[in-house]
Structures are given as C-alpha cells and as structure tokens.
Coordinates of N, CA, C and O and ligand atoms in Angstrom, one line a residue:
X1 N 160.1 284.9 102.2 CA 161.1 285.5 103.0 C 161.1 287.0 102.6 O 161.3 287.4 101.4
X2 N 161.0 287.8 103.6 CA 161.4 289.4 103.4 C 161.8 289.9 104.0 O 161.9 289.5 105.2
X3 N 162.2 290.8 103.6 CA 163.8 291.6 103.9 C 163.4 292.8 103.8 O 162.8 293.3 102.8
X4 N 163.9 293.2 105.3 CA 163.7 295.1 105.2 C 165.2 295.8 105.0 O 166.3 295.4 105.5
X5 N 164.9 296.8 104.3 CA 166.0 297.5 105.1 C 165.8 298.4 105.6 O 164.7 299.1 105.4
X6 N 167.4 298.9 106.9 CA 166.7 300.4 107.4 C 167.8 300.9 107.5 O 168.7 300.2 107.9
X7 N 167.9 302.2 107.1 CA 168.7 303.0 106.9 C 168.9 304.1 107.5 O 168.1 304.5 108.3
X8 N 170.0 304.8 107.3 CA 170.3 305.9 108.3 C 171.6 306.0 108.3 O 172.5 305.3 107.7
X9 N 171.7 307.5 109.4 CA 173.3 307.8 109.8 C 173.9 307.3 110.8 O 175.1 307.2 110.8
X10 N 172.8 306.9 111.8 CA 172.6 306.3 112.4 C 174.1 307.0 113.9 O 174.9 306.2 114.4
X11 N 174.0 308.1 114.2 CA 175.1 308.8 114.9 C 174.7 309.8 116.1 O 174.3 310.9 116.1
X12 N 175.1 309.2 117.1 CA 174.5 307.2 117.1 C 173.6 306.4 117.1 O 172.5 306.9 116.8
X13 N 173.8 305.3 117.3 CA 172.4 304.6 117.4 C 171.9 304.7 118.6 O 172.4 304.2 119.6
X14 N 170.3 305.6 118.6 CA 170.0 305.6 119.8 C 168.7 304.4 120.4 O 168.4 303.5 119.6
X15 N 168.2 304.5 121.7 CA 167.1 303.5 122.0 C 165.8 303.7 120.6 O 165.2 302.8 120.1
X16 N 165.7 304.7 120.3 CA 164.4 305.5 119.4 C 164.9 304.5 118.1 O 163.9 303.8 117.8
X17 N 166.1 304.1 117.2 CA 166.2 303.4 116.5 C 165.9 301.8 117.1 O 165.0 301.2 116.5
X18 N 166.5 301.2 118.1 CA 166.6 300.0 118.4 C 164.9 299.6 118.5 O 164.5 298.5 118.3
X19 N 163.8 300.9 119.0 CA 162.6 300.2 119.0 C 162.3 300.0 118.0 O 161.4 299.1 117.9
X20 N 162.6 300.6 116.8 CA 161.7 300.3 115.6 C 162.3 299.6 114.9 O 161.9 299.5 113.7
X21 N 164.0 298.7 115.3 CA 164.6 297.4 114.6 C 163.4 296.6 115.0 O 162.7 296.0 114.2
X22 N 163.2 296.6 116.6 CA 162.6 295.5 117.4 C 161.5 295.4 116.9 O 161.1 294.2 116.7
X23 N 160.7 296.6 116.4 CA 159.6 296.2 115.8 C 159.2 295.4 114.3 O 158.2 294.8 114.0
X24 N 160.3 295.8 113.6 CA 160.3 295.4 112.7 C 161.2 293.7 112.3 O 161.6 293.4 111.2
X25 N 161.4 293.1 113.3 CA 162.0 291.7 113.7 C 160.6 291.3 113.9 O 160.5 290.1 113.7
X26 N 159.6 291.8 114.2 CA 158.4 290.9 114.3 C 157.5 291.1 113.1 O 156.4 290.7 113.0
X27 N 158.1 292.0 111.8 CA 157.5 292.1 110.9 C 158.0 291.1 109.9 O 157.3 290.2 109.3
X28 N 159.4 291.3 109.9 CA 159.9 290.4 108.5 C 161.4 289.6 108.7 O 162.2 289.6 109.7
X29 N 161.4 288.8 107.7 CA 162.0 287.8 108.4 C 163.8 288.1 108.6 O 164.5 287.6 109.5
X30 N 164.1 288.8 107.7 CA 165.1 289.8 107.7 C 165.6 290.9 107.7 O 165.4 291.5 106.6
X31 N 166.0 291.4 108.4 CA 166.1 293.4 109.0 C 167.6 293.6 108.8 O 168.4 293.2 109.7
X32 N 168.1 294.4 107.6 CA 169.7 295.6 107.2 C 169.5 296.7 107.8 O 169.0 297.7 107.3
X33 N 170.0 296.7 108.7 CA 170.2 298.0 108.9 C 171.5 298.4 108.4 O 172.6 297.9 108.8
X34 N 171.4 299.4 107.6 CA 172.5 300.2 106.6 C 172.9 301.6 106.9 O 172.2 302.6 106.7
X35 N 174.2 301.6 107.6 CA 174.4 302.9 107.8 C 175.4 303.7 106.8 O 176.6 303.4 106.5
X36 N 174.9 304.5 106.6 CA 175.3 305.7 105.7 C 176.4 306.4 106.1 O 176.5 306.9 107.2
X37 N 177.6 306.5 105.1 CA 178.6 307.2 104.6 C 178.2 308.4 105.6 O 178.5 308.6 106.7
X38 N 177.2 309.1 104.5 CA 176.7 310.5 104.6 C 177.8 311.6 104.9 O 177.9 312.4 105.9
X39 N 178.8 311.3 103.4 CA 179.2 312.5 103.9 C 178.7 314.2 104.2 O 179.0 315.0 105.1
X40 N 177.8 314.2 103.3 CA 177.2 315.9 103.5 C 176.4 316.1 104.7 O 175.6 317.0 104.8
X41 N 176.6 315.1 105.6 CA 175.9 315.5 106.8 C 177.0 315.8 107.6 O 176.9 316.6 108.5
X42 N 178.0 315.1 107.3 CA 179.5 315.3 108.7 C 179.1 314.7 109.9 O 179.1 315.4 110.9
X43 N 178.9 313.3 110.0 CA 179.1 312.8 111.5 C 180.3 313.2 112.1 O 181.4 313.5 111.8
X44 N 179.2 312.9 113.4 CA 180.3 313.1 114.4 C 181.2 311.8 114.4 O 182.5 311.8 114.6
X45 N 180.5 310.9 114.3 CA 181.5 309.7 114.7 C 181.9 309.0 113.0 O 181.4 309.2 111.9
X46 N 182.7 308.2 113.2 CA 183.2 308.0 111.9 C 182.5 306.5 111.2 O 181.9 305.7 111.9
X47 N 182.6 306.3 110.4 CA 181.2 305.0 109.5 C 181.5 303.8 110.4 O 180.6 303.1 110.7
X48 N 182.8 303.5 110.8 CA 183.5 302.1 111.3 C 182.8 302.4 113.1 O 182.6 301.4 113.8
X49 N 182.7 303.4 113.5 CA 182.6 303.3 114.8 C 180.9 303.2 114.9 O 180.3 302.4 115.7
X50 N 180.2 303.8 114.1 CA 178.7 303.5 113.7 C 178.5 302.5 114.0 O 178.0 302.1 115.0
X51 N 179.1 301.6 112.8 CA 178.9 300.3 112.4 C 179.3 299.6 114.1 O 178.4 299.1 114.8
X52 N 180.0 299.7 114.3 CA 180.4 298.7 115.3 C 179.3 299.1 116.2 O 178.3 298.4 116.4
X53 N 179.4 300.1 116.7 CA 178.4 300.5 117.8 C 176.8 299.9 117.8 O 176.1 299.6 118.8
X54 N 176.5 299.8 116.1 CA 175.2 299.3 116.0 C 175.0 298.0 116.3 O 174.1 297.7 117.1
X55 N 176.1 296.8 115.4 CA 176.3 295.7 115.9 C 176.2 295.7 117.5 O 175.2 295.0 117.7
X56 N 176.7 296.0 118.4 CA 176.8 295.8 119.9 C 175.4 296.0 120.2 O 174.8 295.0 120.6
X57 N 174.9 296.9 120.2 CA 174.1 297.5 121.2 C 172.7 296.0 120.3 O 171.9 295.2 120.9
X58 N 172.9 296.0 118.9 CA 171.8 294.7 118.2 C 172.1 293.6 117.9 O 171.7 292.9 117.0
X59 N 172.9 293.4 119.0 CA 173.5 291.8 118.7 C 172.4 291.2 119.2 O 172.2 290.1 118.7
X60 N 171.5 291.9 120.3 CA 170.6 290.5 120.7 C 169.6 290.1 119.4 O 169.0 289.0 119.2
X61 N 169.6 290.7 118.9 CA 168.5 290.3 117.3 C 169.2 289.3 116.0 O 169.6 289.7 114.9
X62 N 169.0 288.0 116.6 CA 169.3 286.9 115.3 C 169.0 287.5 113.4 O 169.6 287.4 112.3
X63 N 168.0 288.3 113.9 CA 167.6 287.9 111.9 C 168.2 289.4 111.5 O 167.9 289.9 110.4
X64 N 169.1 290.2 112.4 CA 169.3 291.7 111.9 C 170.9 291.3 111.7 O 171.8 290.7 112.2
X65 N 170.8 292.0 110.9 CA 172.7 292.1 109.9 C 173.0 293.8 109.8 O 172.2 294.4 109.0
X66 N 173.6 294.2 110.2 CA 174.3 295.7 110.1 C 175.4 295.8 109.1 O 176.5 295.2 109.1
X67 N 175.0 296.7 108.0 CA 176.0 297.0 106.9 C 176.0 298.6 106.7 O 175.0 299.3 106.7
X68 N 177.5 298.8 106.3 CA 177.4 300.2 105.8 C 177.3 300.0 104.1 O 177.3 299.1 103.3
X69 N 177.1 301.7 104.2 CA 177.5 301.8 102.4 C 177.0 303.3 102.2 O 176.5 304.2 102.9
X70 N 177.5 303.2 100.9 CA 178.1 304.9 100.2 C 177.2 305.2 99.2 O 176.8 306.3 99.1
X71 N 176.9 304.4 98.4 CA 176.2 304.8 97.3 C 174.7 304.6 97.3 O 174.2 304.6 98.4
X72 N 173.7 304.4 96.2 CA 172.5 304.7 96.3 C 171.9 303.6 97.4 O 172.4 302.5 97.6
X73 N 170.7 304.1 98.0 CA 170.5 303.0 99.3 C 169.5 302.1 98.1 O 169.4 300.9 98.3
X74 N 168.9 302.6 96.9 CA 167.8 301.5 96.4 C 168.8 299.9 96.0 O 168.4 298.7 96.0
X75 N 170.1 300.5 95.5 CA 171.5 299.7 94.7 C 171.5 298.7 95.6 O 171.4 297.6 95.1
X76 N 171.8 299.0 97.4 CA 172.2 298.0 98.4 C 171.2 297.3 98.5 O 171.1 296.2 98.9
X77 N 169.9 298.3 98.1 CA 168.7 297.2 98.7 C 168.2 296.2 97.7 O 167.4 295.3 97.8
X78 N 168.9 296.5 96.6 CA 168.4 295.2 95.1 C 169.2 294.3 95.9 O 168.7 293.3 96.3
X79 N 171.0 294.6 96.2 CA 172.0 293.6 96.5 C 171.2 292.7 97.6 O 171.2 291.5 97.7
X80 N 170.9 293.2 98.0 CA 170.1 292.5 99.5 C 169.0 291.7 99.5 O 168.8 291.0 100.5
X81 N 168.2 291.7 98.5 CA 167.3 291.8 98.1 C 165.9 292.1 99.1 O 164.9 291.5 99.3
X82 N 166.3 293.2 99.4 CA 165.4 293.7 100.3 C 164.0 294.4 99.6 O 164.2 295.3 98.8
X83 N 162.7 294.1 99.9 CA 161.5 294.6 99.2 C 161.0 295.5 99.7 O 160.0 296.0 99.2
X84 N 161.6 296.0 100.6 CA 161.0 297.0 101.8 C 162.0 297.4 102.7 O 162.6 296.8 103.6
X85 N 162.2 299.4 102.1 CA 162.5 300.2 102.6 C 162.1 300.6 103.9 O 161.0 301.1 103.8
X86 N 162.6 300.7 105.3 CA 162.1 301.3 106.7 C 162.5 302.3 106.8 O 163.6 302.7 106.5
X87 N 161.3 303.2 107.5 CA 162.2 304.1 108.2 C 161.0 304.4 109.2 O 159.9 303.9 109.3
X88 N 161.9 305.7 110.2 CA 160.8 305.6 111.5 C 160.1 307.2 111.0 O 160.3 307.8 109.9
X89 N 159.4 307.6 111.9 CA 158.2 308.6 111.7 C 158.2 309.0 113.3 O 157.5 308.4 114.1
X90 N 159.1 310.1 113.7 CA 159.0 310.4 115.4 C 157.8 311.3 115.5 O 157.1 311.5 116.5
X91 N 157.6 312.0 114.3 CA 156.3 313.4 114.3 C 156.2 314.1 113.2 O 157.2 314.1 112.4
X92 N 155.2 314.9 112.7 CA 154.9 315.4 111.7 C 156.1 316.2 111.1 O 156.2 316.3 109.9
X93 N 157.0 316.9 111.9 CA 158.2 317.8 111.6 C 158.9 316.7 110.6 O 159.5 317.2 109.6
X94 N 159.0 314.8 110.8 CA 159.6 314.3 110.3 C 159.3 313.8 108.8 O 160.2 313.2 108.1
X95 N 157.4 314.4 108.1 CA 156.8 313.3 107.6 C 157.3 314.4 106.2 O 157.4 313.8 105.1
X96 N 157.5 315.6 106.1 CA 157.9 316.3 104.5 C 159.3 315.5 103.7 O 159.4 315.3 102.5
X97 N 159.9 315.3 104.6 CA 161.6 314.6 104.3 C 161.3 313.8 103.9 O 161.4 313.5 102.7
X98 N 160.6 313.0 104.8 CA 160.8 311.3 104.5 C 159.7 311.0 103.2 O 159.4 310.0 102.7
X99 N 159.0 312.3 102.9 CA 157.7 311.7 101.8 C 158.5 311.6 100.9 O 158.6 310.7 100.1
X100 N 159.3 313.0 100.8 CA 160.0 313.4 99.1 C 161.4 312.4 99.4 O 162.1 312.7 98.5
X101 N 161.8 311.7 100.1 CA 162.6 310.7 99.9 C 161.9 309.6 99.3 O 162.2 309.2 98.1
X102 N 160.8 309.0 99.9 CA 160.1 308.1 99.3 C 159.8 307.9 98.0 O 159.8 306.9 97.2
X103 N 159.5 309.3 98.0 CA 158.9 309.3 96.3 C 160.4 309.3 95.3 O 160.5 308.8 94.1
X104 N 161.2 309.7 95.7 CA 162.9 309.1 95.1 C 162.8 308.0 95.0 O 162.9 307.5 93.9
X105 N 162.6 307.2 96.1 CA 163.0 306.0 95.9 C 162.6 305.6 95.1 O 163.2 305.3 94.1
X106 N 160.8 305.4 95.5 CA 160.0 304.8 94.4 C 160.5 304.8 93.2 O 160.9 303.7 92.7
X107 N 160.7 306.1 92.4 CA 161.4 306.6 91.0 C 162.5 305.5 90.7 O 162.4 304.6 89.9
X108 N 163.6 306.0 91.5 CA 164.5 304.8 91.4 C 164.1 303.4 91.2 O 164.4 302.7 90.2
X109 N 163.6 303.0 92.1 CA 163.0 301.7 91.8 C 161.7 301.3 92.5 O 161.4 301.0 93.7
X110 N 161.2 301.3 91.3 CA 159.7 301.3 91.7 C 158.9 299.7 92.1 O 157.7 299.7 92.5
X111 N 159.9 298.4 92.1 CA 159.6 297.9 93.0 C 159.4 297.8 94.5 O 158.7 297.1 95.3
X112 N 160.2 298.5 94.6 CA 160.6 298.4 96.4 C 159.5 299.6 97.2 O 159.3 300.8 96.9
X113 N 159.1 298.8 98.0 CA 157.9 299.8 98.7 C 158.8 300.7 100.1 O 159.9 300.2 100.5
X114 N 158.5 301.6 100.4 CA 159.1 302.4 101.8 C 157.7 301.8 102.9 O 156.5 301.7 102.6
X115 N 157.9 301.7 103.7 CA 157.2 301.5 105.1 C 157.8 302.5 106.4 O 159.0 302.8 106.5
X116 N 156.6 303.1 107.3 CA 157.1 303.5 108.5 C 156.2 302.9 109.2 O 155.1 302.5 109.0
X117 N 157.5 303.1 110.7 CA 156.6 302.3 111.9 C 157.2 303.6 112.8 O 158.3 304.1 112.5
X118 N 156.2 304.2 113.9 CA 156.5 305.2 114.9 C 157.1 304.2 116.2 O 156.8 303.0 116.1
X119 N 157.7 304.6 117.0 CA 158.4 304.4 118.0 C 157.7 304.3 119.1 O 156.5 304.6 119.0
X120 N 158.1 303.9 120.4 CA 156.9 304.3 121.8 C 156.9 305.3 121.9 O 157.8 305.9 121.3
X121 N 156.2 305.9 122.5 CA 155.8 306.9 122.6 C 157.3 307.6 123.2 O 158.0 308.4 122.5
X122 N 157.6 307.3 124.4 CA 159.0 308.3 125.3 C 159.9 308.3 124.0 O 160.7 309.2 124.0
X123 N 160.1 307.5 122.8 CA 161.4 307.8 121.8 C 160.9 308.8 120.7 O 161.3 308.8 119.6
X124 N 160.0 309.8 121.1 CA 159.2 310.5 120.1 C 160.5 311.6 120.1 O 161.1 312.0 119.1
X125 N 160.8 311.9 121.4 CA 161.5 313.2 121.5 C 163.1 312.8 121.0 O 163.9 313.6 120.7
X126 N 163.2 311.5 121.1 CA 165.0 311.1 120.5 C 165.7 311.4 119.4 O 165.3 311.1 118.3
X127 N 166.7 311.9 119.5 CA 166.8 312.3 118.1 C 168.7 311.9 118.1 O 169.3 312.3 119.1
X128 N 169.4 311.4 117.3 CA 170.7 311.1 117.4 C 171.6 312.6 117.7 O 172.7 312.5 118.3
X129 N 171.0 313.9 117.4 CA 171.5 315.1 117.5 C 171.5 315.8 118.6 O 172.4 316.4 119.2
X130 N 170.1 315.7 118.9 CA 169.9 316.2 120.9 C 171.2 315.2 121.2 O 172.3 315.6 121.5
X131 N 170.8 313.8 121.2 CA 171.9 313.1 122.2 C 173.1 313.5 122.1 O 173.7 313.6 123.2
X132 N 173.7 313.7 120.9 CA 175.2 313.8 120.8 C 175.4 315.8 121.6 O 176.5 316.2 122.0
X133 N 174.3 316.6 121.6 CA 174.6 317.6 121.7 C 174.3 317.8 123.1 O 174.7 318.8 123.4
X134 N 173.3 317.0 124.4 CA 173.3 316.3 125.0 C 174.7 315.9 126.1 O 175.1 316.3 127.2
X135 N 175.0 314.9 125.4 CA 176.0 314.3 125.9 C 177.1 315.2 126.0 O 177.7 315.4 127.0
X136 N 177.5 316.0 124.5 CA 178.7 316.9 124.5 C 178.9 318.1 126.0 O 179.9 318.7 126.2
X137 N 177.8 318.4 126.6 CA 177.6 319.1 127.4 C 177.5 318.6 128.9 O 177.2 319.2 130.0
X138 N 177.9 317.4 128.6 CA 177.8 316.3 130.3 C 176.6 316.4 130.5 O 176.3 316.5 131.7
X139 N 175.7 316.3 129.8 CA 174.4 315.3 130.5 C 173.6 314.1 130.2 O 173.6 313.6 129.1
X140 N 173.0 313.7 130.9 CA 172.8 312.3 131.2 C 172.2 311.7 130.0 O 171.1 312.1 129.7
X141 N 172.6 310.7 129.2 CA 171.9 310.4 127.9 C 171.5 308.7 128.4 O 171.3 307.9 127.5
X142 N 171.4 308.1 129.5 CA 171.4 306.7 129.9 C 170.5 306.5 129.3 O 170.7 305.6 128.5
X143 N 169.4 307.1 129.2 CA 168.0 306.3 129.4 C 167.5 306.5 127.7 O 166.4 306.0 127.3
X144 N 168.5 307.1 126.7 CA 168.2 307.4 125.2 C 169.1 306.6 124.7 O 169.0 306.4 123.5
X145 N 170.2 305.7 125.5 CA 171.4 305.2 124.6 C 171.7 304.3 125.2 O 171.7 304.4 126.4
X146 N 172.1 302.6 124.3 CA 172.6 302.1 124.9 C 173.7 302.6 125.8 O 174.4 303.7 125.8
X147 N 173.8 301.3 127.0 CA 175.1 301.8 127.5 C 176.8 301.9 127.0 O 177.6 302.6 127.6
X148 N 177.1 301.3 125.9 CA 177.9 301.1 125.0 C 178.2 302.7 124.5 O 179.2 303.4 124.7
X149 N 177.0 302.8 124.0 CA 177.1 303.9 123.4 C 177.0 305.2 124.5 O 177.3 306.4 124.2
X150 N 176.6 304.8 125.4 CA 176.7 306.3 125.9 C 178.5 306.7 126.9 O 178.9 307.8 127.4
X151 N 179.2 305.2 126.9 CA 180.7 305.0 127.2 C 181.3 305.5 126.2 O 182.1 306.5 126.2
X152 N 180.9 304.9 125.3 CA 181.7 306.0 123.2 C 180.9 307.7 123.0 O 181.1 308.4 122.0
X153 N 180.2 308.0 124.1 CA 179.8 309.9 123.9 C 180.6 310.0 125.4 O 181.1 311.1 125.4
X154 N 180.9 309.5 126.3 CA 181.7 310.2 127.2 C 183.3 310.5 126.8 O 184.0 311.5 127.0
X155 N 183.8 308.9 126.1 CA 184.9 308.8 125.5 C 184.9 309.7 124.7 O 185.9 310.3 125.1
X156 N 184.4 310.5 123.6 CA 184.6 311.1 122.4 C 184.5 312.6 123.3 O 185.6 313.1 123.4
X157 N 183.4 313.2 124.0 CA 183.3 314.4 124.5 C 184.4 314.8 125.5 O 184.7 316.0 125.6
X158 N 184.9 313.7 126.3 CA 185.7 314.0 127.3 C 186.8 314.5 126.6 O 186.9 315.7 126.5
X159 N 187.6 313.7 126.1 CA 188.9 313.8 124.7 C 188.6 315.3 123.8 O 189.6 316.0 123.4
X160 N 187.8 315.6 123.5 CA 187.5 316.7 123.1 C 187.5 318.1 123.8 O 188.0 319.1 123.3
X161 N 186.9 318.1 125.1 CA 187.5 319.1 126.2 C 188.6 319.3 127.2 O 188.6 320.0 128.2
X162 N 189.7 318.2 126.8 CA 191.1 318.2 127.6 C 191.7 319.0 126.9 O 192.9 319.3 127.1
Ligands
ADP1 P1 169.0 310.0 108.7 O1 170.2 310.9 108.7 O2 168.8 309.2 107.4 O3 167.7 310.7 109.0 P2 169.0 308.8 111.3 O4 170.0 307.9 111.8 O5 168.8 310.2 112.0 O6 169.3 308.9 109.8 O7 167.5 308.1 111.3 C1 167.3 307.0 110.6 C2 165.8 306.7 110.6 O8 165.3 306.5 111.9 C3 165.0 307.9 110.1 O9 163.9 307.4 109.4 C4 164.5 308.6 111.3 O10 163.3 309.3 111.2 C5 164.3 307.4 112.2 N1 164.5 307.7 113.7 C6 165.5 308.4 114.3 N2 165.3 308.5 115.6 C7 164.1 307.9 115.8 C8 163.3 307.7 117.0 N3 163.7 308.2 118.2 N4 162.2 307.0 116.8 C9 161.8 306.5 115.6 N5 162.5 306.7 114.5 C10 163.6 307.4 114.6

C-alpha cells in the first residue's frame, strides 16, 4: 500500500491540480492532498474554505482524503504514512523551487522520495494566481475551475467590489 502526498496552497484548487490528483489515483493506492496554512504567502481564501472547496470539486475520487496542516509537510507525511511526496511540474520556470524544496525535504527525511507528474498539456498555463487574478477582474475562469469553485471566485470578487 502507498500513499502519496500532495501538497499545496492549493487557492484555489484549480482543473491543473485535479489532473495530476487524477493521475496520481492511478499511481498509488492512497492520495493526501494537504493544504497548507501558508501563512507567508497570504491567501486569498481562508484554510477552511480551501479545504472544503478541494473536498467538493474531489469527491469523485474514492482513495483521495483532503487534509490541512501548519507545520512541517515531511511531520504530516510520517503521520500518514505517506512514502511519496507529489508535486506537479507546469514548466521549467517551475523546476528551481521545487528542486531546492526537494532537496529539504529529503534532508528532513530522507526516507520519503518527492515525485513529479506534469499535467495535460492545456493546464500548463494554470496557475491558482492567474485564476484568482482572472476572475477578480470578471473573466471567464470556467474552463480552469471547477464549477464550485468558480461560484466561490464570483462570490468572493463580487463582495469585494460592492
Ligand atoms: P504551492 O503554494 O505549494 O506552490 P500550489 O497550490 O500553487 O501550491 O501548487 C501545488 C502543487 O501543484 C505545486 O507543485 C504546483 O507546481 C502544482 N501545480 C499548480 N498548478 C498546476 C497545474 N496547472 N498543473 C500541474 N501542476 C500544478
């Protein structure tokens, strides 16, 4: 039995994350996706509306469980006993971050391997930032977001320019 985890800010969750849960439901037998506090980044949306949001839009996925958390992601992933770290790879702009994260982790704990899987091709350009900055401007995020989520960026932006 193995267990990934995938992590993130995950704000919001857009289609570009959901393909590489999907993909990774055909890898192993259990998939966390763990969304991050992160305070020093300052989401826009708050940890609880994440969370819920992720649940919805990945309920159709049996072996995937959505959890947040605050502290070291290697800590949740011993709790979990997850053996493999995920993350996605949209383009080379993405691969400096995620090496020198990797190599943390490793440090941290040098059991746990990191894996990436790239996305289809159309979620290269997705990014949770375009969308929310995107949306904040009234335009069309359908085809990047679930529909759930793109009801909670009209709700949030609309409320914000009254
Ligand atoms: P973080 O703040 O940790 O980068 P994100 O929620 O932005 O969190 O992203 C979580 C992970 O998903 C990262 O590895 C990121 O590169 C990846 N990711 C984000 N958007 C996409 C996408 N469109 N396609 C593939 N991977 C993506």
């Amino acid at each position: 039995m193995i267990t990934a985890i995938y992590p993130g800010t995950f704000d919001p969750i857009t289609n570009g994350h959901t393909d590489i849960v999907r993909r990774a439901t055909r890898l192993f037998d259990k998939v966390v996706v763990a969304v991050a506090l992160n305070a020093g980044k300052e989401p826009a949306c708050t940890l609880d509306r994440r969370v819920e949001l992720a649940k919805t839009v990945l309920a159709e996925f049996d072996s995937v469980e959505v959890k947040s958390f605050s502290g070291l992601l290697v800590d949740l992933a011993k709790t979990e006993g997850a053996e493999v770290i995920l993350r996605g790879l949209r383009a080379v702009s993405d691969f400096e971050h995620e090496f020198q994260l990797a190599g943390m982790n490793r440090r941290l704990a040098p059991e746990i391997e990191t894996m990436f899987l790239t996305p289809a091709e159309r979620y290269t350009f997705t990014s949770s930032s375009l969308v929310r900055n995107v949306a904040a401007h009234g335009g069309d995020v359908s085809s990047l977001v679930h529909p759930v989520v793109e009801a909670a960026l009209k709700d949030k932006y609309s409320i914000e320019t009254e």
